[in-house]
Amino acid sequence: MRNLLRSGCKQKGHCLNLVGISEEFLQETWDKADELLLKTGSVVEAPGFDGLFVQHSKDITSTRPHLVTSTTAGKVSCNDCPVYQTMKICCHSLVAAQKLGILQKFLKWRQKQKSDVNLGTLVMTGIQSGHKSKVAKPRKGGRTPLDKGEISNQVEREPLIKDITVQGALDMIENIDESHSFEAIYLFQTKATLCYGCRQKFNRETEQNNLVIRHYCEREYSVQGAKKAKWQFAYFHLKSSCVRMKFADFKKENIKISADSEDIVPQEVKDKLKGIGVQL
């Protein structure tokens, strides 16, 4: 029962050379579609719509299913799918086309699309996994416990510089030799609300699947007019101009893909990022 889609195409001698799509991407998409077809209940009719609801992936049920519609010309559209929006094909559209009995017609339609894939768009989007990975903050080193012995002739002194707390001083000491990286991570994996550079709010409706830059640094903030600082994550738009507002010497080569996003970033996106110097 494996490779249902591929075997069906080969039996009819259909060519799978699609414009602008790598063999690796097509292989991965095909395998995901096969897995969905073999899973009971992964495809259902969409009440009130002329289409089908297709489960996001074989193992993920918490994410809203994708609405897939078709036309008489053979076009099969997967709504709200960033991969389809860029590639004009995805595992959900393949599954629906197979279920509707128009797979050959859909692939012929896709072959006629002459324009190359816009990888620049795909860099800013990705497959939303529906799972928010726990943000792993840099591990802080242990501290030597204070001596609990009796202290005599204790004299309290005020800090030489006000607004510098003991915790703040300890954080500074711990981070004296640290060099934290700039990480590319999907916005939906974070709770970020504001770009630390341009100070513009992130739009969750339109930017949810965008890559942003995360950096662990000493952030300044104000409390009742008094300036304070704290070590925490800062988030930026995926723009050098935003990051350089806070870090003037920032370069694209400083970016690496976050471990939280590494498994869900499509290979085409990784290739594009690698091409501009991002560490993989």
CSV table of C-alpha atoms in Angstrom, one decimal:
chain,number,residue,atom,x,y,z
A,1,MET,CA,0.0,0.0,0.0
A,2,ARG,CA,3.0,2.3,0.2
A,3,ASN,CA,3.7,4.9,-2.4
A,4,LEU,CA,0.1,5.0,-3.6
A,5,LEU,CA,0.5,8.3,-5.4
A,6,ARG,CA,3.8,7.6,-7.1
A,7,SER,CA,2.8,4.1,-8.3
A,8,GLY,CA,-0.4,5.6,-9.8
A,9,CYS,CA,1.6,8.2,-11.8
A,10,LYS,CA,4.2,5.7,-13.0
A,11,GLN,CA,1.5,3.3,-14.2
A,12,LYS,CA,0.2,6.1,-16.5
A,13,GLY,CA,3.7,7.2,-17.5
A,14,HIS,CA,3.3,10.6,-16.0
A,15,CYS,CA,6.4,12.8,-15.8
A,16,LEU,CA,7.1,14.5,-12.5
A,17,ASN,CA,9.6,17.1,-13.6
A,18,LEU,CA,7.9,20.2,-12.2
A,19,VAL,CA,9.3,23.7,-12.9
A,20,GLY,CA,11.2,25.3,-10.1
A,21,ILE,CA,10.9,22.3,-7.7
A,22,SER,CA,13.8,20.2,-6.6
A,23,GLU,CA,13.7,16.4,-6.6
A,24,GLU,CA,14.3,16.4,-2.8
A,25,PHE,CA,11.3,18.6,-2.1
A,26,LEU,CA,9.0,16.6,-4.4
A,27,GLN,CA,10.2,13.3,-2.8
A,28,GLU,CA,9.5,14.7,0.7
A,29,THR,CA,6.1,16.1,-0.3
A,30,TRP,CA,5.1,12.8,-2.0
A,31,ASP,CA,6.0,10.8,1.1
A,32,LYS,CA,4.0,13.0,3.4
A,33,ALA,CA,1.0,12.7,1.0
A,34,ASP,CA,1.3,8.9,1.0
A,35,GLU,CA,1.3,8.9,4.8
A,36,LEU,CA,-1.8,10.9,5.0
A,37,LEU,CA,-3.6,8.7,2.4
A,38,LEU,CA,-2.8,5.7,4.5
A,39,LYS,CA,-4.2,7.2,7.7
A,40,THR,CA,-8.0,6.8,8.3
A,41,GLY,CA,-9.9,10.0,8.7
A,42,SER,CA,-7.1,12.3,7.4
A,43,VAL,CA,-9.4,13.5,4.6
A,44,VAL,CA,-13.0,14.5,5.0
A,45,GLU,CA,-15.6,16.4,3.0
A,46,ALA,CA,-15.9,20.1,3.9
A,47,PRO,CA,-19.5,20.9,4.8
A,48,GLY,CA,-20.6,24.2,3.2
A,49,PHE,CA,-17.5,24.2,0.9
A,50,ASP,CA,-16.9,22.6,-2.5
A,51,GLY,CA,-13.8,20.9,-1.3
A,52,LEU,CA,-12.0,18.6,1.2
A,53,PHE,CA,-10.5,19.1,4.6
A,54,VAL,CA,-7.0,17.5,4.8
A,55,GLN,CA,-5.2,16.9,8.0
A,56,HIS,CA,-2.0,19.0,8.5
A,57,SER,CA,0.2,16.0,8.8
A,58,LYS,CA,0.1,12.3,9.8
A,59,ASP,CA,1.1,13.0,13.4
A,60,ILE,CA,-0.3,16.4,14.1
A,61,THR,CA,-4.0,16.7,14.8
A,62,SER,CA,-4.0,19.9,16.9
A,63,THR,CA,-3.6,22.2,13.9
A,64,ARG,CA,-6.6,23.2,11.9
A,65,PRO,CA,-7.0,21.1,8.7
A,66,HIS,CA,-6.4,22.6,5.3
A,67,LEU,CA,-9.3,23.4,3.0
A,68,VAL,CA,-8.5,22.1,-0.5
A,69,THR,CA,-10.6,23.1,-3.5
A,70,SER,CA,-10.3,22.3,-7.2
A,71,THR,CA,-11.4,23.6,-10.6
A,72,THR,CA,-12.4,21.9,-13.8
A,73,ALA,CA,-9.1,23.1,-15.4
A,74,GLY,CA,-7.2,20.7,-13.0
A,75,LYS,CA,-6.0,23.4,-10.5
A,76,VAL,CA,-6.1,22.1,-6.9
A,77,SER,CA,-5.6,24.9,-4.3
A,78,CYS,CA,-4.7,24.4,-0.7
A,79,ASN,CA,-5.9,27.4,1.3
A,80,ASP,CA,-3.8,29.0,4.1
A,81,CYS,CA,-0.8,26.7,3.3
A,82,PRO,CA,2.5,28.7,2.9
A,83,VAL,CA,4.2,25.9,1.0
A,84,TYR,CA,1.4,25.8,-1.6
A,85,GLN,CA,1.3,29.6,-1.9
A,86,THR,CA,4.9,29.5,-3.0
A,87,MET,CA,5.3,26.1,-4.8
A,88,LYS,CA,1.7,25.7,-6.1
A,89,ILE,CA,1.9,22.1,-4.8
A,90,CYS,CA,2.0,20.5,-1.4
A,91,CYS,CA,1.2,17.2,0.3
A,92,HIS,CA,-2.4,18.4,1.0
A,93,SER,CA,-3.2,19.2,-2.6
A,94,LEU,CA,-1.7,15.9,-3.7
A,95,VAL,CA,-3.9,14.0,-1.2
A,96,ALA,CA,-7.0,15.8,-2.3
A,97,ALA,CA,-6.3,15.4,-6.0
A,98,GLN,CA,-5.9,11.6,-5.5
A,99,LYS,CA,-9.1,11.4,-3.5
A,100,LEU,CA,-11.0,13.4,-6.2
A,101,GLY,CA,-9.5,11.3,-9.0
A,102,ILE,CA,-7.9,14.2,-10.7
A,103,LEU,CA,-4.2,13.7,-9.7
A,104,GLN,CA,-3.0,13.3,-13.3
A,105,LYS,CA,-4.9,16.4,-14.3
A,106,PHE,CA,-3.5,18.4,-11.4
A,107,LEU,CA,0.1,17.5,-12.2
A,108,LYS,CA,-0.4,18.4,-15.8
A,109,TRP,CA,-1.8,21.8,-14.7
A,110,ARG,CA,1.2,22.3,-12.4
A,111,GLN,CA,3.6,21.4,-15.2
A,112,LYS,CA,2.2,24.2,-17.3
A,113,GLN,CA,3.1,26.8,-14.7
A,114,LYS,CA,6.1,28.5,-16.3
A,115,SER,CA,7.2,30.8,-13.5
A,116,ASP,CA,10.0,29.7,-11.2
A,117,VAL,CA,9.4,29.3,-7.5
A,118,ASN,CA,9.9,32.5,-5.5
A,119,LEU,CA,12.3,31.3,-2.8
A,120,GLY,CA,12.5,34.8,-1.4
A,121,THR,CA,8.9,34.4,-0.3
A,122,LEU,CA,9.4,31.0,1.1
A,123,VAL,CA,12.3,32.3,3.3
A,124,MET,CA,9.7,34.3,5.2
A,125,THR,CA,7.2,31.4,5.5
A,126,GLY,CA,7.2,27.8,6.7
A,127,ILE,CA,5.1,24.8,7.7
A,128,GLN,CA,3.4,25.7,11.0
A,129,SER,CA,3.8,22.6,13.1
A,130,GLY,CA,1.1,23.5,15.5
A,131,HIS,CA,3.6,22.8,18.3
A,132,LYS,CA,5.3,25.5,20.2
A,133,SER,CA,8.7,24.2,21.3
A,134,LYS,CA,9.9,25.3,24.7
A,135,VAL,CA,12.3,28.2,24.3
A,136,ALA,CA,15.7,27.0,25.5
A,137,LYS,CA,17.5,29.9,27.2
A,138,PRO,CA,21.2,29.8,27.5
A,139,ARG,CA,22.3,27.8,30.5
A,140,LYS,CA,23.7,29.9,33.3
A,141,GLY,CA,26.6,28.7,35.4
A,142,GLY,CA,26.3,27.7,39.0
A,143,ARG,CA,27.1,30.2,41.8
A,144,THR,CA,29.1,29.5,44.9
A,145,PRO,CA,26.7,29.4,47.9
A,146,LEU,CA,27.1,32.2,50.4
A,147,ASP,CA,28.8,31.3,53.7
A,148,LYS,CA,26.1,30.8,56.2
A,149,GLY,CA,28.4,31.3,59.1
A,150,GLU,CA,27.9,34.0,61.6
A,151,ILE,CA,28.9,37.4,60.3
A,152,SER,CA,30.2,39.9,62.8
A,153,ASN,CA,30.6,43.7,62.4
A,154,GLN,CA,28.5,43.7,59.3
A,155,VAL,CA,28.2,47.1,57.7
A,156,GLU,CA,25.6,47.8,55.0
A,157,ARG,CA,26.8,49.9,52.2
A,158,GLU,CA,24.8,51.5,49.4
A,159,PRO,CA,26.0,50.6,45.8
A,160,LEU,CA,28.3,53.2,44.2
A,161,ILE,CA,25.9,53.3,41.3
A,162,LYS,CA,22.2,53.3,42.0
A,163,ASP,CA,19.7,51.1,40.1
A,164,ILE,CA,22.4,48.4,39.7
A,165,THR,CA,20.9,45.5,41.6
A,166,VAL,CA,22.9,42.5,43.0
A,167,GLN,CA,21.1,40.2,40.5
A,168,GLY,CA,22.0,42.5,37.7
A,169,ALA,CA,25.6,42.5,38.7
A,170,LEU,CA,25.7,38.7,38.9
A,171,ASP,CA,24.1,38.5,35.4
A,172,MET,CA,26.8,40.8,34.0
A,173,ILE,CA,29.5,38.7,35.6
A,174,GLU,CA,28.1,35.5,34.2
A,175,ASN,CA,27.8,36.9,30.7
A,176,ILE,CA,31.1,38.7,30.6
A,177,ASP,CA,32.6,36.2,28.2
A,178,GLU,CA,29.3,35.1,26.5
A,179,SER,CA,28.8,35.6,22.8
A,180,HIS,CA,25.1,34.8,22.1
A,181,SER,CA,24.1,34.1,18.5
A,182,PHE,CA,21.4,35.6,16.4
A,183,GLU,CA,18.9,32.9,15.7
A,184,ALA,CA,16.3,32.5,13.0
A,185,ILE,CA,13.0,31.2,14.5
A,186,TYR,CA,9.4,31.2,13.4
A,187,LEU,CA,7.2,33.9,15.0
A,188,PHE,CA,4.5,31.3,15.9
A,189,GLN,CA,7.1,29.6,18.1
A,190,THR,CA,7.5,32.7,20.3
A,191,LYS,CA,5.5,35.1,22.4
A,192,ALA,CA,7.2,38.1,20.9
A,193,THR,CA,5.0,41.2,20.4
A,194,LEU,CA,7.4,43.9,19.4
A,195,CYS,CA,10.5,44.2,17.2
A,196,TYR,CA,13.3,45.4,19.5
A,197,GLY,CA,14.8,47.3,16.6
A,198,CYS,CA,12.1,49.3,14.8
A,199,ARG,CA,9.7,49.1,17.7
A,200,GLN,CA,6.9,48.0,15.4
A,201,LYS,CA,4.4,45.4,16.7
A,202,PHE,CA,4.5,42.0,15.0
A,203,ASN,CA,1.2,41.3,13.2
A,204,ARG,CA,0.2,37.8,14.3
A,205,GLU,CA,-2.5,37.6,11.5
A,206,THR,CA,-0.1,38.2,8.6
A,207,GLU,CA,3.4,37.4,10.1
A,208,GLN,CA,2.6,34.3,12.2
A,209,ASN,CA,4.6,32.0,9.8
A,210,ASN,CA,7.4,34.5,9.2
A,211,LEU,CA,10.9,33.9,10.4
A,212,VAL,CA,12.2,36.5,12.9
A,213,ILE,CA,15.6,36.9,14.6
A,214,ARG,CA,16.0,36.1,18.3
A,215,HIS,CA,19.0,37.3,20.3
A,216,TYR,CA,19.8,36.9,24.0
A,217,CYS,CA,21.1,40.2,25.3
A,218,GLU,CA,20.9,42.8,28.0
A,219,ARG,CA,17.7,44.7,27.3
A,220,GLU,CA,17.0,48.2,28.6
A,221,TYR,CA,13.6,49.2,29.8
A,222,SER,CA,12.0,52.0,32.0
A,223,VAL,CA,10.1,51.7,35.2
A,224,GLN,CA,8.5,54.9,36.3
A,225,GLY,CA,11.0,56.9,34.3
A,226,ALA,CA,14.0,55.0,35.7
A,227,LYS,CA,16.1,53.1,33.2
A,228,LYS,CA,16.9,49.5,34.1
A,229,ALA,CA,18.4,46.5,32.3
A,230,LYS,CA,17.8,42.8,32.2
A,231,TRP,CA,19.2,39.8,30.3
A,232,GLN,CA,16.5,38.3,28.2
A,233,PHE,CA,15.5,37.4,24.6
A,234,ALA,CA,15.0,40.2,22.1
A,235,TYR,CA,13.2,39.7,18.8
A,236,PHE,CA,13.7,41.5,15.5
A,237,HIS,CA,12.1,41.4,12.0
A,238,LEU,CA,14.2,39.4,9.6
A,239,LYS,CA,15.9,42.6,8.4
A,240,SER,CA,19.5,43.7,8.9
A,241,SER,CA,18.2,47.3,9.3
A,242,CYS,CA,16.1,46.4,12.4
A,243,VAL,CA,19.0,44.5,14.1
A,244,ARG,CA,21.5,47.2,13.4
A,245,MET,CA,19.4,49.7,15.3
A,246,LYS,CA,20.6,47.9,18.4
A,247,PHE,CA,23.8,46.1,17.2
A,248,ALA,CA,25.6,48.3,14.6
A,249,ASP,CA,28.2,45.6,13.7
A,250,PHE,CA,25.5,43.0,12.9
A,251,LYS,CA,26.1,40.9,9.7
A,252,LYS,CA,23.9,38.3,8.1
A,253,GLU,CA,26.7,35.8,8.6
A,254,ASN,CA,25.9,36.1,12.4
A,255,ILE,CA,22.6,34.3,11.9
A,256,LYS,CA,22.0,30.6,12.5
A,257,ILE,CA,18.8,28.6,12.5
A,258,SER,CA,17.4,28.0,15.9
A,259,ALA,CA,17.4,24.4,17.2
A,260,ASP,CA,13.6,25.0,17.9
A,261,SER,CA,13.0,25.5,14.1
A,262,GLU,CA,15.6,23.4,12.5
A,263,ASP,CA,13.3,20.4,11.9
A,264,ILE,CA,10.5,22.4,10.4
A,265,VAL,CA,12.4,24.7,8.1
A,266,PRO,CA,11.9,23.4,4.5
A,267,GLN,CA,15.1,22.5,2.7
A,268,GLU,CA,14.6,25.2,0.0
A,269,VAL,CA,14.5,27.8,2.8
A,270,LYS,CA,17.7,26.4,4.3
A,271,ASP,CA,19.4,26.5,0.9
A,272,LYS,CA,18.3,30.1,0.5
A,273,LEU,CA,19.5,31.1,3.9
A,274,LYS,CA,22.8,29.3,3.4
A,275,GLY,CA,23.3,31.2,0.2
A,276,ILE,CA,23.3,34.5,2.1
A,277,GLY,CA,25.7,33.2,4.7
A,278,VAL,CA,23.4,31.9,7.4
A,279,GLN,CA,24.9,29.1,9.5
A,280,LEU,CA,23.1,25.7,9.3
